[in-house]
Amino acid sequence: MDYDYKYEAAKEYYASGSYGKCSQLLEDMVMLLKGTEKGEESLFMLGMCFYNMGDYETATLYLDRYYKTYTKGTYTELARFFSGKASYMESPDIRLDQTPTITAINTLLEFLDFYPYSNKRDEVYAMLEELRNRLAEKEYQSALLYYNLGSYTGNCVNGGSNYEACIITAENTLKTYPYTKHREDLMMMILRARYRLANKSVASKKEERYRETIDEYFGFKNEFPESKYINEANKIYKYSVARNPVKDKEIN
């Protein structure tokens, strides 16, 4: 079977949605077609076969190769877009390492750098928002875990406390993802953590930490005056002003 015939067969398979058969033919030919008039189209088509089959890792491999080889090619914009979308599809559950999510965000941002007026930009913005929300959710869950660990010290191998770790993680999340849907929850979590940290501090640190709790209260109340947590926040403020620690069940 000559290559022209095989190539036309591959294109027919692609057009009919038989991506597995198309990819089998193209993988045998793609290197041989490099430098010919069919080289550019065959490489893009091969990448899209794997994308359409849901093999996003292999799709990214071929699509990246395409746009790096053909920087001003016929399909360069599409190759960059589908490479980013393939990375987006590879983003894992928030319980897992989020390195692929960060890679997807960077790839999509790079697409926007190259094609700021692309007709794909709205879809790219939507994917970016979802990926950022995923990262924010993971950080929120991390802060919540520290808060729930509370006074437990078994995980504090380098000193400090879980409440301090909660505050740092929550504050960093708010700085990195200021529009997260968990903004109110994170700010309330910081307020609670500061109060409990002050409660459990040695005498020399109590005054400063209660003062930080009071400052946190005003920041929270100013931003969320009608918060669902406002009664609890008011109690924390009251006890902090009085320097009168109480158990959680008495605050809630």
CSV table of C-alpha atoms in Angstrom, one decimal:
chain,number,residue,atom,x,y,z
A,1,MET,CA,0.0,0.0,0.0
A,2,ASP,CA,1.6,3.3,-1.1
A,3,TYR,CA,1.7,6.3,1.2
A,4,ASP,CA,-0.6,8.5,-0.8
A,5,TYR,CA,-3.3,5.8,-0.7
A,6,LYS,CA,-2.8,5.2,3.1
A,7,TYR,CA,-2.9,8.9,3.7
A,8,GLU,CA,-6.2,9.3,1.9
A,9,ALA,CA,-7.5,6.3,3.8
A,10,ALA,CA,-6.4,8.0,7.1
A,11,LYS,CA,-8.3,11.2,6.2
A,12,GLU,CA,-11.4,9.2,5.4
A,13,TYR,CA,-11.2,7.4,8.7
A,14,TYR,CA,-10.7,10.8,10.5
A,15,ALA,CA,-13.7,12.3,8.7
A,16,SER,CA,-15.9,9.3,9.7
A,17,GLY,CA,-14.8,9.4,13.3
A,18,SER,CA,-12.7,6.2,13.2
A,19,TYR,CA,-9.9,7.8,15.1
A,20,GLY,CA,-8.3,4.6,16.2
A,21,LYS,CA,-7.9,3.4,12.6
A,22,CYS,CA,-6.7,6.8,11.5
A,23,SER,CA,-4.1,7.1,14.2
A,24,GLN,CA,-2.7,3.6,13.4
A,25,LEU,CA,-2.1,4.7,9.8
A,26,LEU,CA,-0.7,8.1,10.7
A,27,GLU,CA,1.7,6.9,13.4
A,28,ASP,CA,3.3,4.7,10.7
A,29,MET,CA,3.6,7.7,8.3
A,30,VAL,CA,4.0,10.9,10.3
A,31,MET,CA,7.8,10.9,10.5
A,32,LEU,CA,8.1,9.9,6.8
A,33,LEU,CA,5.7,12.7,5.8
A,34,LYS,CA,7.7,15.4,7.7
A,35,GLY,CA,8.9,18.0,5.3
A,36,THR,CA,6.4,17.1,2.7
A,37,GLU,CA,3.2,18.9,1.8
A,38,LYS,CA,1.3,16.4,3.9
A,39,GLY,CA,3.6,16.6,7.0
A,40,GLU,CA,1.8,19.5,8.7
A,41,GLU,CA,-1.7,18.2,8.3
A,42,SER,CA,-0.8,14.7,9.3
A,43,LEU,CA,0.8,15.7,12.6
A,44,PHE,CA,-2.2,17.9,13.6
A,45,MET,CA,-4.6,15.2,12.6
A,46,LEU,CA,-2.7,12.6,14.6
A,47,GLY,CA,-2.8,14.8,17.7
A,48,MET,CA,-6.6,15.3,17.2
A,49,CYS,CA,-7.1,11.6,16.8
A,50,PHE,CA,-5.8,11.0,20.3
A,51,TYR,CA,-7.7,14.0,21.7
A,52,ASN,CA,-10.9,12.7,20.3
A,53,MET,CA,-10.2,9.2,21.7
A,54,GLY,CA,-9.7,10.7,25.2
A,55,ASP,CA,-5.9,10.0,25.3
A,56,TYR,CA,-5.1,13.5,26.3
A,57,GLU,CA,-1.5,12.9,27.3
A,58,THR,CA,-0.6,11.6,23.9
A,59,ALA,CA,-2.7,14.3,22.2
A,60,THR,CA,-0.7,16.9,24.0
A,61,LEU,CA,2.5,15.3,22.9
A,62,TYR,CA,1.6,15.5,19.2
A,63,LEU,CA,-0.1,18.9,19.4
A,64,ASP,CA,2.8,20.5,21.2
A,65,ARG,CA,5.1,19.0,18.6
A,66,TYR,CA,2.9,20.5,15.9
A,67,TYR,CA,2.9,24.1,17.1
A,68,LYS,CA,6.5,24.1,18.0
A,69,THR,CA,7.4,22.8,14.5
A,70,TYR,CA,4.9,24.9,12.6
A,71,THR,CA,4.9,28.2,14.5
A,72,LYS,CA,2.8,29.9,11.8
A,73,GLY,CA,1.1,26.8,10.5
A,74,THR,CA,-2.5,26.4,9.2
A,75,TYR,CA,-3.5,24.7,12.5
A,76,THR,CA,-1.2,26.4,15.0
A,77,GLU,CA,-4.0,28.2,16.8
A,78,LEU,CA,-6.1,25.1,17.1
A,79,ALA,CA,-3.2,23.0,18.1
A,80,ARG,CA,-2.4,25.4,21.0
A,81,PHE,CA,-6.0,25.5,22.0
A,82,PHE,CA,-6.6,21.7,22.0
A,83,SER,CA,-3.3,21.2,23.8
A,84,GLY,CA,-4.5,23.5,26.5
A,85,LYS,CA,-7.9,21.8,26.6
A,86,ALA,CA,-6.3,18.4,26.7
A,87,SER,CA,-4.3,19.6,29.8
A,88,TYR,CA,-7.5,20.9,31.3
A,89,MET,CA,-9.1,17.5,30.8
A,90,GLU,CA,-6.1,15.9,32.6
A,91,SER,CA,-6.6,18.0,35.7
A,92,PRO,CA,-7.0,15.6,38.6
A,93,ASP,CA,-9.3,15.4,41.6
A,94,ILE,CA,-8.5,18.0,44.2
A,95,ARG,CA,-7.3,15.3,46.6
A,96,LEU,CA,-4.4,14.5,44.3
A,97,ASP,CA,-1.3,16.5,43.4
A,98,GLN,CA,-2.3,19.5,41.3
A,99,THR,CA,0.8,19.9,39.2
A,100,PRO,CA,-1.2,19.0,36.0
A,101,THR,CA,-3.7,21.7,36.9
A,102,ILE,CA,-1.0,24.3,37.1
A,103,THR,CA,0.4,23.0,33.8
A,104,ALA,CA,-3.1,23.4,32.2
A,105,ILE,CA,-3.4,27.0,33.5
A,106,ASN,CA,0.0,28.0,32.1
A,107,THR,CA,-0.8,26.4,28.8
A,108,LEU,CA,-4.2,28.2,28.5
A,109,LEU,CA,-2.6,31.5,29.6
A,110,GLU,CA,0.0,31.0,26.9
A,111,PHE,CA,-2.7,30.5,24.4
A,112,LEU,CA,-4.3,33.8,25.3
A,113,ASP,CA,-0.9,35.5,25.1
A,114,PHE,CA,-0.7,34.4,21.5
A,115,TYR,CA,-4.3,34.7,20.5
A,116,PRO,CA,-6.0,37.4,22.8
A,117,TYR,CA,-8.8,37.9,20.3
A,118,SER,CA,-9.4,34.2,19.4
A,119,ASN,CA,-13.0,33.1,19.0
A,120,LYS,CA,-12.0,30.4,21.6
A,121,ARG,CA,-11.1,32.9,24.3
A,122,ASP,CA,-14.5,32.7,26.1
A,123,GLU,CA,-14.1,28.9,26.4
A,124,VAL,CA,-10.5,29.4,27.6
A,125,TYR,CA,-11.6,31.9,30.3
A,126,ALA,CA,-14.2,29.4,31.5
A,127,MET,CA,-11.6,26.6,31.7
A,128,LEU,CA,-9.2,28.9,33.6
A,129,GLU,CA,-11.9,29.9,36.1
A,130,GLU,CA,-12.7,26.2,36.8
A,131,LEU,CA,-9.1,25.3,37.2
A,132,ARG,CA,-8.4,28.2,39.5
A,133,ASN,CA,-11.5,27.3,41.5
A,134,ARG,CA,-10.1,23.7,41.8
A,135,LEU,CA,-6.8,25.0,43.2
A,136,ALA,CA,-8.7,27.3,45.6
A,137,GLU,CA,-10.8,24.4,46.7
A,138,LYS,CA,-7.7,22.3,47.5
A,139,GLU,CA,-6.2,25.2,49.5
A,140,TYR,CA,-9.5,25.7,51.4
A,141,GLN,CA,-9.6,22.0,52.3
A,142,SER,CA,-6.0,22.2,53.5
A,143,ALA,CA,-6.8,25.2,55.7
A,144,LEU,CA,-9.9,23.4,57.0
A,145,LEU,CA,-7.8,20.3,57.8
A,146,TYR,CA,-5.3,22.4,59.9
A,147,TYR,CA,-8.2,24.0,61.7
A,148,ASN,CA,-9.9,20.7,62.5
A,149,LEU,CA,-6.6,19.3,63.8
A,150,GLY,CA,-6.6,22.1,66.3
A,151,SER,CA,-4.5,21.5,69.3
A,152,TYR,CA,-3.1,18.2,68.0
A,153,THR,CA,0.7,18.4,67.9
A,154,GLY,CA,1.6,15.1,66.3
A,155,ASN,CA,2.0,16.7,62.9
A,156,CYS,CA,3.8,19.8,64.1
A,157,VAL,CA,7.3,18.4,63.8
A,158,ASN,CA,8.9,21.8,63.3
A,159,GLY,CA,7.1,23.7,66.0
A,160,GLY,CA,4.2,26.1,65.5
A,161,SER,CA,0.6,25.0,65.7
A,162,ASN,CA,-2.2,23.8,63.5
A,163,TYR,CA,-4.1,27.1,64.1
A,164,GLU,CA,-1.1,29.1,62.9
A,165,ALA,CA,-0.9,26.8,59.8
A,166,CYS,CA,-4.6,27.3,59.2
A,167,ILE,CA,-4.2,31.1,59.4
A,168,ILE,CA,-1.3,31.2,57.0
A,169,THR,CA,-2.9,28.8,54.5
A,170,ALA,CA,-6.2,30.6,54.5
A,171,GLU,CA,-4.6,34.0,54.1
A,172,ASN,CA,-2.5,32.8,51.2
A,173,THR,CA,-5.5,31.4,49.6
A,174,LEU,CA,-7.4,34.7,49.8
A,175,LYS,CA,-4.4,36.5,48.4
A,176,THR,CA,-4.0,34.1,45.5
A,177,TYR,CA,-7.7,33.5,44.8
A,178,PRO,CA,-9.5,36.7,46.1
A,179,TYR,CA,-12.7,35.9,44.3
A,180,THR,CA,-13.0,32.3,45.6
A,181,LYS,CA,-16.5,31.2,46.6
A,182,HIS,CA,-15.1,30.3,50.0
A,183,ARG,CA,-14.0,33.8,50.8
A,184,GLU,CA,-16.5,34.3,53.6
A,185,ASP,CA,-15.8,30.8,55.0
A,186,LEU,CA,-12.0,31.4,54.9
A,187,MET,CA,-12.2,34.8,56.6
A,188,MET,CA,-14.4,33.2,59.4
A,189,MET,CA,-12.0,30.3,59.7
A,190,ILE,CA,-9.1,32.8,60.2
A,191,LEU,CA,-11.1,34.6,62.9
A,192,ARG,CA,-11.9,31.3,64.7
A,193,ALA,CA,-8.3,30.1,64.4
A,194,ARG,CA,-6.9,33.4,65.8
A,195,TYR,CA,-9.3,33.2,68.8
A,196,ARG,CA,-8.4,29.6,69.6
A,197,LEU,CA,-4.7,30.4,69.1
A,198,ALA,CA,-5.1,33.3,71.6
A,199,ASN,CA,-7.0,31.0,74.0
A,200,LYS,CA,-4.2,28.5,74.0
A,201,SER,CA,-1.2,30.9,74.1
A,202,VAL,CA,1.2,31.4,76.9
A,203,ALA,CA,0.5,34.5,79.0
A,204,SER,CA,3.2,36.6,77.3
A,205,LYS,CA,1.5,36.2,73.9
A,206,LYS,CA,-2.2,36.3,74.8
A,207,GLU,CA,-2.7,40.1,74.7
A,208,GLU,CA,-1.1,40.5,71.2
A,209,ARG,CA,-3.1,37.5,69.9
A,210,TYR,CA,-6.4,38.7,71.3
A,211,ARG,CA,-5.7,42.1,69.7
A,212,GLU,CA,-5.1,40.3,66.3
A,213,THR,CA,-8.4,38.5,66.8
A,214,ILE,CA,-10.2,41.8,67.4
A,215,ASP,CA,-8.6,43.3,64.2
A,216,GLU,CA,-9.6,40.2,62.3
A,217,TYR,CA,-13.2,40.6,63.6
A,218,PHE,CA,-13.5,44.1,62.3
A,219,GLY,CA,-12.1,43.1,58.9
A,220,PHE,CA,-14.7,40.3,58.7
A,221,LYS,CA,-17.6,42.4,59.9
A,222,ASN,CA,-16.8,45.2,57.5
A,223,GLU,CA,-16.8,42.8,54.5
A,224,PHE,CA,-19.7,40.6,55.6
A,225,PRO,CA,-21.9,42.6,57.9
A,226,GLU,CA,-24.9,40.3,57.2
A,227,SER,CA,-22.9,37.1,57.3
A,228,LYS,CA,-24.4,33.8,58.4
A,229,TYR,CA,-21.6,33.7,60.9
A,230,ILE,CA,-22.1,37.2,62.3
A,231,ASN,CA,-23.6,36.0,65.7
A,232,GLU,CA,-20.6,33.7,66.3
A,233,ALA,CA,-18.2,36.5,65.2
A,234,ASN,CA,-19.8,38.9,67.6
A,235,LYS,CA,-19.3,36.4,70.5
A,236,ILE,CA,-15.7,36.0,69.5
A,237,TYR,CA,-15.2,39.7,69.6
A,238,LYS,CA,-17.0,40.0,73.0
A,239,TYR,CA,-14.8,37.3,74.6
A,240,SER,CA,-11.7,38.7,73.0
A,241,VAL,CA,-12.3,42.2,74.4
A,242,ALA,CA,-12.9,40.7,77.8
A,243,ARG,CA,-9.9,38.3,77.4
A,244,ASN,CA,-12.3,35.6,78.5
A,245,PRO,CA,-11.7,32.3,76.7
A,246,VAL,CA,-14.6,29.9,76.3
A,247,LYS,CA,-15.1,26.5,74.8
A,248,ASP,CA,-16.2,26.1,71.2
A,249,LYS,CA,-19.7,24.9,72.1
A,250,GLU,CA,-20.3,28.1,74.0
A,251,ILE,CA,-19.4,30.3,71.0
A,252,ASN,CA,-21.2,28.4,68.3
